[in-house]
Structure formats: structure tokens, C-alpha cells
mmCIF file with all atom_site columns, C-alpha atoms in Angstrom:
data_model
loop_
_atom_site.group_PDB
_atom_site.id
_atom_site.type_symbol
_atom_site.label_atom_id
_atom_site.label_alt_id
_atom_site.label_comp_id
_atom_site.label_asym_id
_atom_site.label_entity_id
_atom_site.label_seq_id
_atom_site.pdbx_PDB_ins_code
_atom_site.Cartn_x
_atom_site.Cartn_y
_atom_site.Cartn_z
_atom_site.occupancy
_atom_site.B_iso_or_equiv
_atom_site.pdbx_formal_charge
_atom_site.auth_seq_id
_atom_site.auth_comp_id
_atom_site.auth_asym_id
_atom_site.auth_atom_id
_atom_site.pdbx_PDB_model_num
ATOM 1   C CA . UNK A 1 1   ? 115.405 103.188 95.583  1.00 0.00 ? 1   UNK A CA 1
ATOM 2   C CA . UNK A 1 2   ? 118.819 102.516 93.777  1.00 0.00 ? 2   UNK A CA 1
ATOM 3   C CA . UNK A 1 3   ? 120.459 104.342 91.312  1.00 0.00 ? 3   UNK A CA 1
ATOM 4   C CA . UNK A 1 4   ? 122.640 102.336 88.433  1.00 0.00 ? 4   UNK A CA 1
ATOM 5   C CA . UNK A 1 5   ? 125.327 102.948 86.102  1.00 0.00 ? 5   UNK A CA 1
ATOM 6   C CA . UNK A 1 6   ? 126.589 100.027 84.245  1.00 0.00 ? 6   UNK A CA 1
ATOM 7   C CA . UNK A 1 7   ? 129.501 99.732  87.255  1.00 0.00 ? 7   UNK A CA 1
ATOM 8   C CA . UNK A 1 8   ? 127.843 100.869 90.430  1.00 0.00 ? 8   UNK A CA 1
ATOM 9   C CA . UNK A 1 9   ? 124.474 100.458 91.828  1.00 0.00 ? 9   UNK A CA 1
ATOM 10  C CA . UNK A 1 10  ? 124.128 103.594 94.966  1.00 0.00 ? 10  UNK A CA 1
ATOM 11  C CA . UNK A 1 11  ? 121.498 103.018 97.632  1.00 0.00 ? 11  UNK A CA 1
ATOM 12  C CA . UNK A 1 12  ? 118.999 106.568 97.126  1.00 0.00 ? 12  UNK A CA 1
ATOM 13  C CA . UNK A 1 13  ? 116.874 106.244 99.572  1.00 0.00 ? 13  UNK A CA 1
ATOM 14  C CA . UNK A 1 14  ? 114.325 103.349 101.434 1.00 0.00 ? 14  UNK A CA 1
ATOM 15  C CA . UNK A 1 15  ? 110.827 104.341 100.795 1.00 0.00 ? 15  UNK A CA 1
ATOM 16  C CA . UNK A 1 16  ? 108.530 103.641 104.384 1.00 0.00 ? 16  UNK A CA 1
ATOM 17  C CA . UNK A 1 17  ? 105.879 101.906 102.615 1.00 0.00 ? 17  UNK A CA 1
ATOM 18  C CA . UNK A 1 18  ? 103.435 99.485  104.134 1.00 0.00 ? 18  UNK A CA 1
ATOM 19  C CA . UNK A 1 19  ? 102.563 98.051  107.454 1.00 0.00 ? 19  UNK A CA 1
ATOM 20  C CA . UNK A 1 20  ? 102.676 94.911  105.999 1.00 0.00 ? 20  UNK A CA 1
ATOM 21  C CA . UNK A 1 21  ? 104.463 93.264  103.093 1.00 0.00 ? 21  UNK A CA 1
ATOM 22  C CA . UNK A 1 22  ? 104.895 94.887  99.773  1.00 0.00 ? 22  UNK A CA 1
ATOM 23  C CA . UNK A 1 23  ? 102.572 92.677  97.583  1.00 0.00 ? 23  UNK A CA 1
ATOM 24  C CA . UNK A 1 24  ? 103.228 95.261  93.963  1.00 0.00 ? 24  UNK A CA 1
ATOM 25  C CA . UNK A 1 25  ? 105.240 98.462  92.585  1.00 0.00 ? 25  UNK A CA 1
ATOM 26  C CA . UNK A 1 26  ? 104.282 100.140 89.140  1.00 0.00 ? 26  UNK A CA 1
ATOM 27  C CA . UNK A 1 27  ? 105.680 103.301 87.563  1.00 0.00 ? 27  UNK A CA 1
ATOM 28  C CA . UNK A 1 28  ? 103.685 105.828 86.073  1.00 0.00 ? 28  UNK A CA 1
ATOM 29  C CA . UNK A 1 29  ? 104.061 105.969 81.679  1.00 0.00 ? 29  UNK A CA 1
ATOM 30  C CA . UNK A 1 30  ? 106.711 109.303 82.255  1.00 0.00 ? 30  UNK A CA 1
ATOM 31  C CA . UNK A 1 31  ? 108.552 107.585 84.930  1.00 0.00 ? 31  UNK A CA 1
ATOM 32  C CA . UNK A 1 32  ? 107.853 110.299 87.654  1.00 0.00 ? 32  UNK A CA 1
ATOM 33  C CA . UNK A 1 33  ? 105.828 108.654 90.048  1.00 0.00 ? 33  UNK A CA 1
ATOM 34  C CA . UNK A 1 34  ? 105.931 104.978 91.843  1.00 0.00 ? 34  UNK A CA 1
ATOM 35  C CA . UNK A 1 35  ? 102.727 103.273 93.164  1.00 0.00 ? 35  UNK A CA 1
ATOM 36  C CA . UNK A 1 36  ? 103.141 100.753 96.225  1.00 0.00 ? 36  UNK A CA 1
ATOM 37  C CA . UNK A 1 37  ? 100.404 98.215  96.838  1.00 0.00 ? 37  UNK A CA 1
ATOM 38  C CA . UNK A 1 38  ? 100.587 96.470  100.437 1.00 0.00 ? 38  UNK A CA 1
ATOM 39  C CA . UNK A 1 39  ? 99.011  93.669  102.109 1.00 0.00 ? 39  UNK A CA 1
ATOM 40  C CA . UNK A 1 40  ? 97.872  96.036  104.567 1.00 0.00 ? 40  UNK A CA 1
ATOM 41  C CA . UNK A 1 41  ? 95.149  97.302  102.095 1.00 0.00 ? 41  UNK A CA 1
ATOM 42  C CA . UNK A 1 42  ? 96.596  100.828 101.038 1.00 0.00 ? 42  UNK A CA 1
ATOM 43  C CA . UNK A 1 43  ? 98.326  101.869 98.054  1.00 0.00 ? 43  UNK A CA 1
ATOM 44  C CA . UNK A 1 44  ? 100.739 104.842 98.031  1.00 0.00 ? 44  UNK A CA 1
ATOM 45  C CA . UNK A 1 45  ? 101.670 107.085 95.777  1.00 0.00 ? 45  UNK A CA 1
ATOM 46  C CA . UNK A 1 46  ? 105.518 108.521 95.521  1.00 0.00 ? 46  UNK A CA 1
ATOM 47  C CA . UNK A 1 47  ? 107.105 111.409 93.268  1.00 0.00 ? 47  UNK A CA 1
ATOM 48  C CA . UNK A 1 48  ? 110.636 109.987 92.241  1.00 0.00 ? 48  UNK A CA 1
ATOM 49  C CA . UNK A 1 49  ? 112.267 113.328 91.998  1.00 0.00 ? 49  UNK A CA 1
ATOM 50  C CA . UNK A 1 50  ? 111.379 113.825 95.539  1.00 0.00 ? 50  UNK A CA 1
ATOM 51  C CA . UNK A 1 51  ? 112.768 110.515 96.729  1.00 0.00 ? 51  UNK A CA 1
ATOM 52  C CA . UNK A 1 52  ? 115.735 111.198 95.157  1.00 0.00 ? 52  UNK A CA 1
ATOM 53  C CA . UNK A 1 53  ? 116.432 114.950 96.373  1.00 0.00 ? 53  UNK A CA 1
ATOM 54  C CA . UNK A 1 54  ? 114.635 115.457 99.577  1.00 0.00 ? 54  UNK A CA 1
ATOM 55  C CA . UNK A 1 55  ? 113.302 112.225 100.961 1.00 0.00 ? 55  UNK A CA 1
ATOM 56  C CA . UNK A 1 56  ? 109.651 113.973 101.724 1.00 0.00 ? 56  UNK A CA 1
ATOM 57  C CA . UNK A 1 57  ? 107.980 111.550 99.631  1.00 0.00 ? 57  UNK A CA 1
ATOM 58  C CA . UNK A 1 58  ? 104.321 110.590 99.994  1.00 0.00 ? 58  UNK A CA 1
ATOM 59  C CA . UNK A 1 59  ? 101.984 112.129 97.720  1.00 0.00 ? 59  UNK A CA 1
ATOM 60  C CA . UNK A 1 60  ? 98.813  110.410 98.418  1.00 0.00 ? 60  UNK A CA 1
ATOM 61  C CA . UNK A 1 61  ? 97.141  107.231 99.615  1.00 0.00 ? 61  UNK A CA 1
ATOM 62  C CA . UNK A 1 62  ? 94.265  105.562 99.247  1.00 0.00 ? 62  UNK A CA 1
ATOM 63  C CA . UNK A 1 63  ? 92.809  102.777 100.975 1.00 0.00 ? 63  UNK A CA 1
ATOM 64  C CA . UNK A 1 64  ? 91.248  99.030  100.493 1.00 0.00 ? 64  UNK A CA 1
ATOM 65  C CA . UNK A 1 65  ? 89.135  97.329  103.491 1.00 0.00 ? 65  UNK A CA 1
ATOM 66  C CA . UNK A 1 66  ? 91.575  94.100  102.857 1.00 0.00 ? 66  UNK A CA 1
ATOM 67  C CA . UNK A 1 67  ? 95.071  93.419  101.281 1.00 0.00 ? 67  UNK A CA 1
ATOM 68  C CA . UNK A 1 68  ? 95.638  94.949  98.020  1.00 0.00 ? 68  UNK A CA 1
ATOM 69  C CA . UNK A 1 69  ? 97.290  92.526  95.081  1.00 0.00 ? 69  UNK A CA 1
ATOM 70  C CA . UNK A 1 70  ? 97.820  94.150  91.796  1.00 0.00 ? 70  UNK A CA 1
ATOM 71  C CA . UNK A 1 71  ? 97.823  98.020  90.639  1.00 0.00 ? 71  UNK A CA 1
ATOM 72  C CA . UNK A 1 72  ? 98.634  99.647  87.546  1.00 0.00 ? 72  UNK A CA 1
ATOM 73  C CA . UNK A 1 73  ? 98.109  103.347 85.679  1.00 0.00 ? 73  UNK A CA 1
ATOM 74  C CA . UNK A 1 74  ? 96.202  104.165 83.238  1.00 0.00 ? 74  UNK A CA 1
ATOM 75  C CA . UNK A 1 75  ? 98.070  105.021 79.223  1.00 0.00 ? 75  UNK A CA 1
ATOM 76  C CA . UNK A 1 76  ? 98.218  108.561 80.045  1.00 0.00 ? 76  UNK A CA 1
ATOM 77  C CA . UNK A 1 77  ? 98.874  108.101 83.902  1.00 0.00 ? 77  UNK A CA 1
ATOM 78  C CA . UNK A 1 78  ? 96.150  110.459 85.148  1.00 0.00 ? 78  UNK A CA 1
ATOM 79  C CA . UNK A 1 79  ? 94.849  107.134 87.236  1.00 0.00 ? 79  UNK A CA 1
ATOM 80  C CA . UNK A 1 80  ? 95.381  104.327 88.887  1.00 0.00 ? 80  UNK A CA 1
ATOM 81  C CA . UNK A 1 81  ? 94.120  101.442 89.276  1.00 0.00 ? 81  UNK A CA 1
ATOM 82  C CA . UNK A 1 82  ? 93.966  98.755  92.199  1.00 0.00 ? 82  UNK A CA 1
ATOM 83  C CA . UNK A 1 83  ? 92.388  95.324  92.605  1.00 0.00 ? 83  UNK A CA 1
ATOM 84  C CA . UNK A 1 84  ? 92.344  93.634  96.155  1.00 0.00 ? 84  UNK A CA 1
ATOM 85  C CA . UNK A 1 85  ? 90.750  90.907  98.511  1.00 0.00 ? 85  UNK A CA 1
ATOM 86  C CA . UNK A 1 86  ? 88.282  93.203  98.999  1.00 0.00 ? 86  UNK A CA 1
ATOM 87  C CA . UNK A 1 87  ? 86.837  92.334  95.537  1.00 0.00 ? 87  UNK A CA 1
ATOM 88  C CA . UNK A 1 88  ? 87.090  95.777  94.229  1.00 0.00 ? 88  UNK A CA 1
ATOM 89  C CA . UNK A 1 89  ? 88.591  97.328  91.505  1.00 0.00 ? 89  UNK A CA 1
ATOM 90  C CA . UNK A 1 90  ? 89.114  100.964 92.503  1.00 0.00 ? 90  UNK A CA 1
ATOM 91  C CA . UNK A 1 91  ? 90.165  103.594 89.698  1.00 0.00 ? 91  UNK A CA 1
ATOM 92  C CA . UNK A 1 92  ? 92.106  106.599 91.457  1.00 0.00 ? 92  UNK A CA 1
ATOM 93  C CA . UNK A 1 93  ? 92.401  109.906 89.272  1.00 0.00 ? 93  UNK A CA 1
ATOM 94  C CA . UNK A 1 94  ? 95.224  112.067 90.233  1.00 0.00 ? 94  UNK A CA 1
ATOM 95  C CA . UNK A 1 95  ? 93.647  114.772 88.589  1.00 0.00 ? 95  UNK A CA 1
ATOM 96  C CA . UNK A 1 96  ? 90.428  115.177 90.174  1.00 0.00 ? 96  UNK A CA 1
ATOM 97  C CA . UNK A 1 97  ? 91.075  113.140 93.435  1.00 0.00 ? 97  UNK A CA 1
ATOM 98  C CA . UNK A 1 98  ? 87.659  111.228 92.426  1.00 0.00 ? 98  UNK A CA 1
ATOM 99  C CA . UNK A 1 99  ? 87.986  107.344 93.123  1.00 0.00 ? 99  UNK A CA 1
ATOM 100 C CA . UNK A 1 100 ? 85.538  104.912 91.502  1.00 0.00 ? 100 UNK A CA 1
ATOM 101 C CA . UNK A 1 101 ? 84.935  101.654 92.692  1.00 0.00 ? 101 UNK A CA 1
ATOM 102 C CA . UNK A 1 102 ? 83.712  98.695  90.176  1.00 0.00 ? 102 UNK A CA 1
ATOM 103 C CA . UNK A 1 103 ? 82.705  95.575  92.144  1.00 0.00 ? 103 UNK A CA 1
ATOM 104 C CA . UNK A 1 104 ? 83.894  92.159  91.447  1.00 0.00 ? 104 UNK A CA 1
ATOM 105 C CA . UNK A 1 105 ? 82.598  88.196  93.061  1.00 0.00 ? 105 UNK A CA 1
ATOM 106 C CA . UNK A 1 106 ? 86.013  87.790  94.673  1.00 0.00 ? 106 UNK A CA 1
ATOM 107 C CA . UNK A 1 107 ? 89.425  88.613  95.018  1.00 0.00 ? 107 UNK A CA 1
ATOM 108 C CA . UNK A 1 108 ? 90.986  90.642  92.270  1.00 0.00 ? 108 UNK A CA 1
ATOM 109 C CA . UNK A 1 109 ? 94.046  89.148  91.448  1.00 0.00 ? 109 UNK A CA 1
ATOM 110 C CA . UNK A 1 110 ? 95.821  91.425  88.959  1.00 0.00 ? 110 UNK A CA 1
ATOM 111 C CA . UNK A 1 111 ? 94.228  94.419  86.760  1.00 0.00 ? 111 UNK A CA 1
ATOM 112 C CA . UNK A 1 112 ? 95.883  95.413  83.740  1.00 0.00 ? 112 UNK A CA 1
ATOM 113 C CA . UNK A 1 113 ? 95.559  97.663  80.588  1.00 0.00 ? 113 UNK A CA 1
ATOM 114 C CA . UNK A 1 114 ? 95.143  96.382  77.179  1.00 0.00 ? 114 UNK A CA 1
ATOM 115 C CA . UNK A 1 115 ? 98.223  98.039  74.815  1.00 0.00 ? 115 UNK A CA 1
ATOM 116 C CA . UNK A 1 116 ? 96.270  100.659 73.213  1.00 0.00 ? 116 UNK A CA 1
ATOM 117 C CA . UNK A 1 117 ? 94.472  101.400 76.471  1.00 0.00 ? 117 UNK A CA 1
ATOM 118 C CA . UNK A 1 118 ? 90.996  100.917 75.424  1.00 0.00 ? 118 UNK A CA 1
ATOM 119 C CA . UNK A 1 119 ? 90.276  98.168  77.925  1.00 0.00 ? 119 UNK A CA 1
ATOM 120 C CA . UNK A 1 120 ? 90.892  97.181  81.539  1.00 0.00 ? 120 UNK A CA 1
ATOM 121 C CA . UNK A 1 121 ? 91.157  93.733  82.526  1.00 0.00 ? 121 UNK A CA 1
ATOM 122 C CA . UNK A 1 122 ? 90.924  92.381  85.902  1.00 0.00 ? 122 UNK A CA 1
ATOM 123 C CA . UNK A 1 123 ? 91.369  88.531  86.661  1.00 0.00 ? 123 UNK A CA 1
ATOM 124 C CA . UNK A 1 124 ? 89.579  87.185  90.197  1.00 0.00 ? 124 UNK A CA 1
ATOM 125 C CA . UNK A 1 125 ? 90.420  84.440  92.228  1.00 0.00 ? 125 UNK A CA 1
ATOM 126 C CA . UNK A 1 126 ? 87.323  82.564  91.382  1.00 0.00 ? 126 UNK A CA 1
ATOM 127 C CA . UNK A 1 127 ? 88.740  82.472  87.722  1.00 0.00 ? 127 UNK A CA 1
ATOM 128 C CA . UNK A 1 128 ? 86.548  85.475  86.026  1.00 0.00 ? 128 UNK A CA 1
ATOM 129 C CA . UNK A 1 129 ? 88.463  87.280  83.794  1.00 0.00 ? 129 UNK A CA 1
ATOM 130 C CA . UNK A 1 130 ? 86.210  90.851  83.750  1.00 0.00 ? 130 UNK A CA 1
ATOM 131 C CA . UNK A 1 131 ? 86.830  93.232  80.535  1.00 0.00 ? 131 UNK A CA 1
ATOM 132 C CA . UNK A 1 132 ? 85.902  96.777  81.562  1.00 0.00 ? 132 UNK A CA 1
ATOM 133 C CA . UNK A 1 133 ? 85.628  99.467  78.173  1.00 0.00 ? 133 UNK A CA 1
ATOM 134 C CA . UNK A 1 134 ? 88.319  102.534 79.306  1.00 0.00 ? 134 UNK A CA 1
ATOM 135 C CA . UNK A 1 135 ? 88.223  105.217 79.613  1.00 0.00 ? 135 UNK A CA 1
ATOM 136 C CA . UNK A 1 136 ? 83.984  104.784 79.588  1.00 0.00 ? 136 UNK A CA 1
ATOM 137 C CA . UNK A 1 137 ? 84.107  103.198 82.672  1.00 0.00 ? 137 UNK A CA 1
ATOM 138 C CA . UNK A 1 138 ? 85.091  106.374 84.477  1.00 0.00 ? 138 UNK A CA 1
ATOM 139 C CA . UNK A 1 139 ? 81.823  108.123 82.912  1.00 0.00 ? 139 UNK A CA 1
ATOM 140 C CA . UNK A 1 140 ? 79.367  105.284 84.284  1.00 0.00 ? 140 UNK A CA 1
ATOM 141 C CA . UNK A 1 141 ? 78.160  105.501 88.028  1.00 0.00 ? 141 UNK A CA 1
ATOM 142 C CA . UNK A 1 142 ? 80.285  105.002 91.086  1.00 0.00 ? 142 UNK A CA 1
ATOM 143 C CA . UNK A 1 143 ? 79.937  101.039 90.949  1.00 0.00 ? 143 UNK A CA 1
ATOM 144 C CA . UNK A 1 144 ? 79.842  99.433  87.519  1.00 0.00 ? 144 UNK A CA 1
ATOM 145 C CA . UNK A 1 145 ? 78.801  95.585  86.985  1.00 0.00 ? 145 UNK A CA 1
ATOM 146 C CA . UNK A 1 146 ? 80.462  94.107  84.210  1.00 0.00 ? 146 UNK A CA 1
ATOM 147 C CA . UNK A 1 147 ? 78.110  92.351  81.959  1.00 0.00 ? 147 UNK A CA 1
ATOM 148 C CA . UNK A 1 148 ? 80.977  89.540  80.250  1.00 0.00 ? 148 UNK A CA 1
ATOM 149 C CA . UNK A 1 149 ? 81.404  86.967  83.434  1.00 0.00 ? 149 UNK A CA 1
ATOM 150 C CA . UNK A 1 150 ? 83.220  84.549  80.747  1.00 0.00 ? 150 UNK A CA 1
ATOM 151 C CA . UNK A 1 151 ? 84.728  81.106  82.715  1.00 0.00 ? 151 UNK A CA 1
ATOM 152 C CA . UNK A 1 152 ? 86.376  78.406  80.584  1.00 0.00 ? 152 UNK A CA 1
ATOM 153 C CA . UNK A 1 153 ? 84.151  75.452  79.950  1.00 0.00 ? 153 UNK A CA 1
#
């Protein structure tokens, strides 16, 4: 973590992350918390005030059974959400600590919001692009199936 003013950049601190590489990083909407997604199947969660003061960083983690590619949080960053090799989506609330897990035919290659965060959209590496209705999702039961498999012709 690096500090920058427009003439010096200041080393903070180096966060421990992964076993393995470092495969995505996302900030949360306020800016107070950074989400690591590793190879090694586990996504972390880090408070940047405590990074920056005290170096006791790790808030929480939460693990895939294979590498993890892409993770993002939701509009109002009370979750996040991961996709991995493991063909999962998993959304992670912060609030309650509950973790839902929405299946997927392969890989999930990146999840995303939509901008006005009604929608989630997660892209495998079979080509489905899945559309999942937010924040509904996190009402339906622990595994959802998507209904909308849609593959270019």
C-alpha cells in the first residue's frame, strides 16, 4: 500500500496476502476496505485505516475449493462477491457473515455489478454470460440456478 502526493509516492505498508499469486484487488464504494482474490482460492478482506496506522490488518476471509479470478462489492458495500474455478459465484455479507453460493457450468471469469446495482453479471469460461436480479438473489435459497444461459449464435 502506497501513499501519493503529486511529488512523492511513500511505501505504507505490504499487505501478506495469498499463498499464491494475486489474481484481483477491489475497494469497497467508501474506500475503507480492500478485497484480495488469490489463486490459492481465498479472498481477504482488509480495513485501510488499519493498514495504514497499525499494520494488524485482516478482517476476514473466506474460502473457494480452487483459484479465485474476479471479486467485486456490492453498491452499498455490505457484500462481496467472488467468482472462481470452482464455478461458483459466492456472495459474502459483511453484515450478517451469511455467504451464498449460486452455481455456475464452469469457471467464473469475472462478476460485476450493473451501474445502478440492480443486476449481477458473471461471465464463465465456457462463454455464458449469467444475469442474476440483485439484491433478490440474496432472498432465494442457498444455491440459485440462473434461468438466462444466453451463448452467441
Amino acid at each position: 500500500i502506497w501513499t501519493t502526493n503529486p511529488e512523492n509516492y511513500n511505501k505504507k505498508a505490504t499487505l501478506p496476502a495469498h499463498d499464491a499469486g494475486l489474481t484481483d484487488t477491489a475497494f469497497s464504494p467508501d474506500g475503507s476496505l480492500l478485497a484480495t482474490a488469490g489463486k490459492d482460492g481465498v479472498f481477504k478482506l482488509w480495513a485501510i485505516q488499519e493498514i495504514l496506522s497499525t499494520a494488524q490488518m485482516q478482517i476476514s476471509q473466506v474460502q473457494h475449493r480452487k483459484p479465485l479470478r474476479s471479486l467485486t462489492f456490492s453498491p452499498n458495500g455490505q457484500v462481496i462477491v467472488t467468482g472462481g474455478d470452482d464455478g461458483t459465484v459466492r456472495a459474502w455479507s459483511l453484515e450478517s457473515q451469511e455467504l451464498f453460493c449460486i452455481s455456475h457450468n464452469d469457471a467464473v471469469r469475472l462478476v460485476q455489478f450493473n451501474l445502478d446495482g440492480t443486476q449481477l453479471g458473471s461471465v464463465s469460461g465456457n462463454t455464458t454470460v449469467r444475469v442474476w436480479p440483485w439484491p433478490l438473489l440474496l432472498e432465494a435459497p442457498t444455491t440459485f440456478e440462473s434461468t438466462s444461459d444466453q451463448r452467441p449464435e
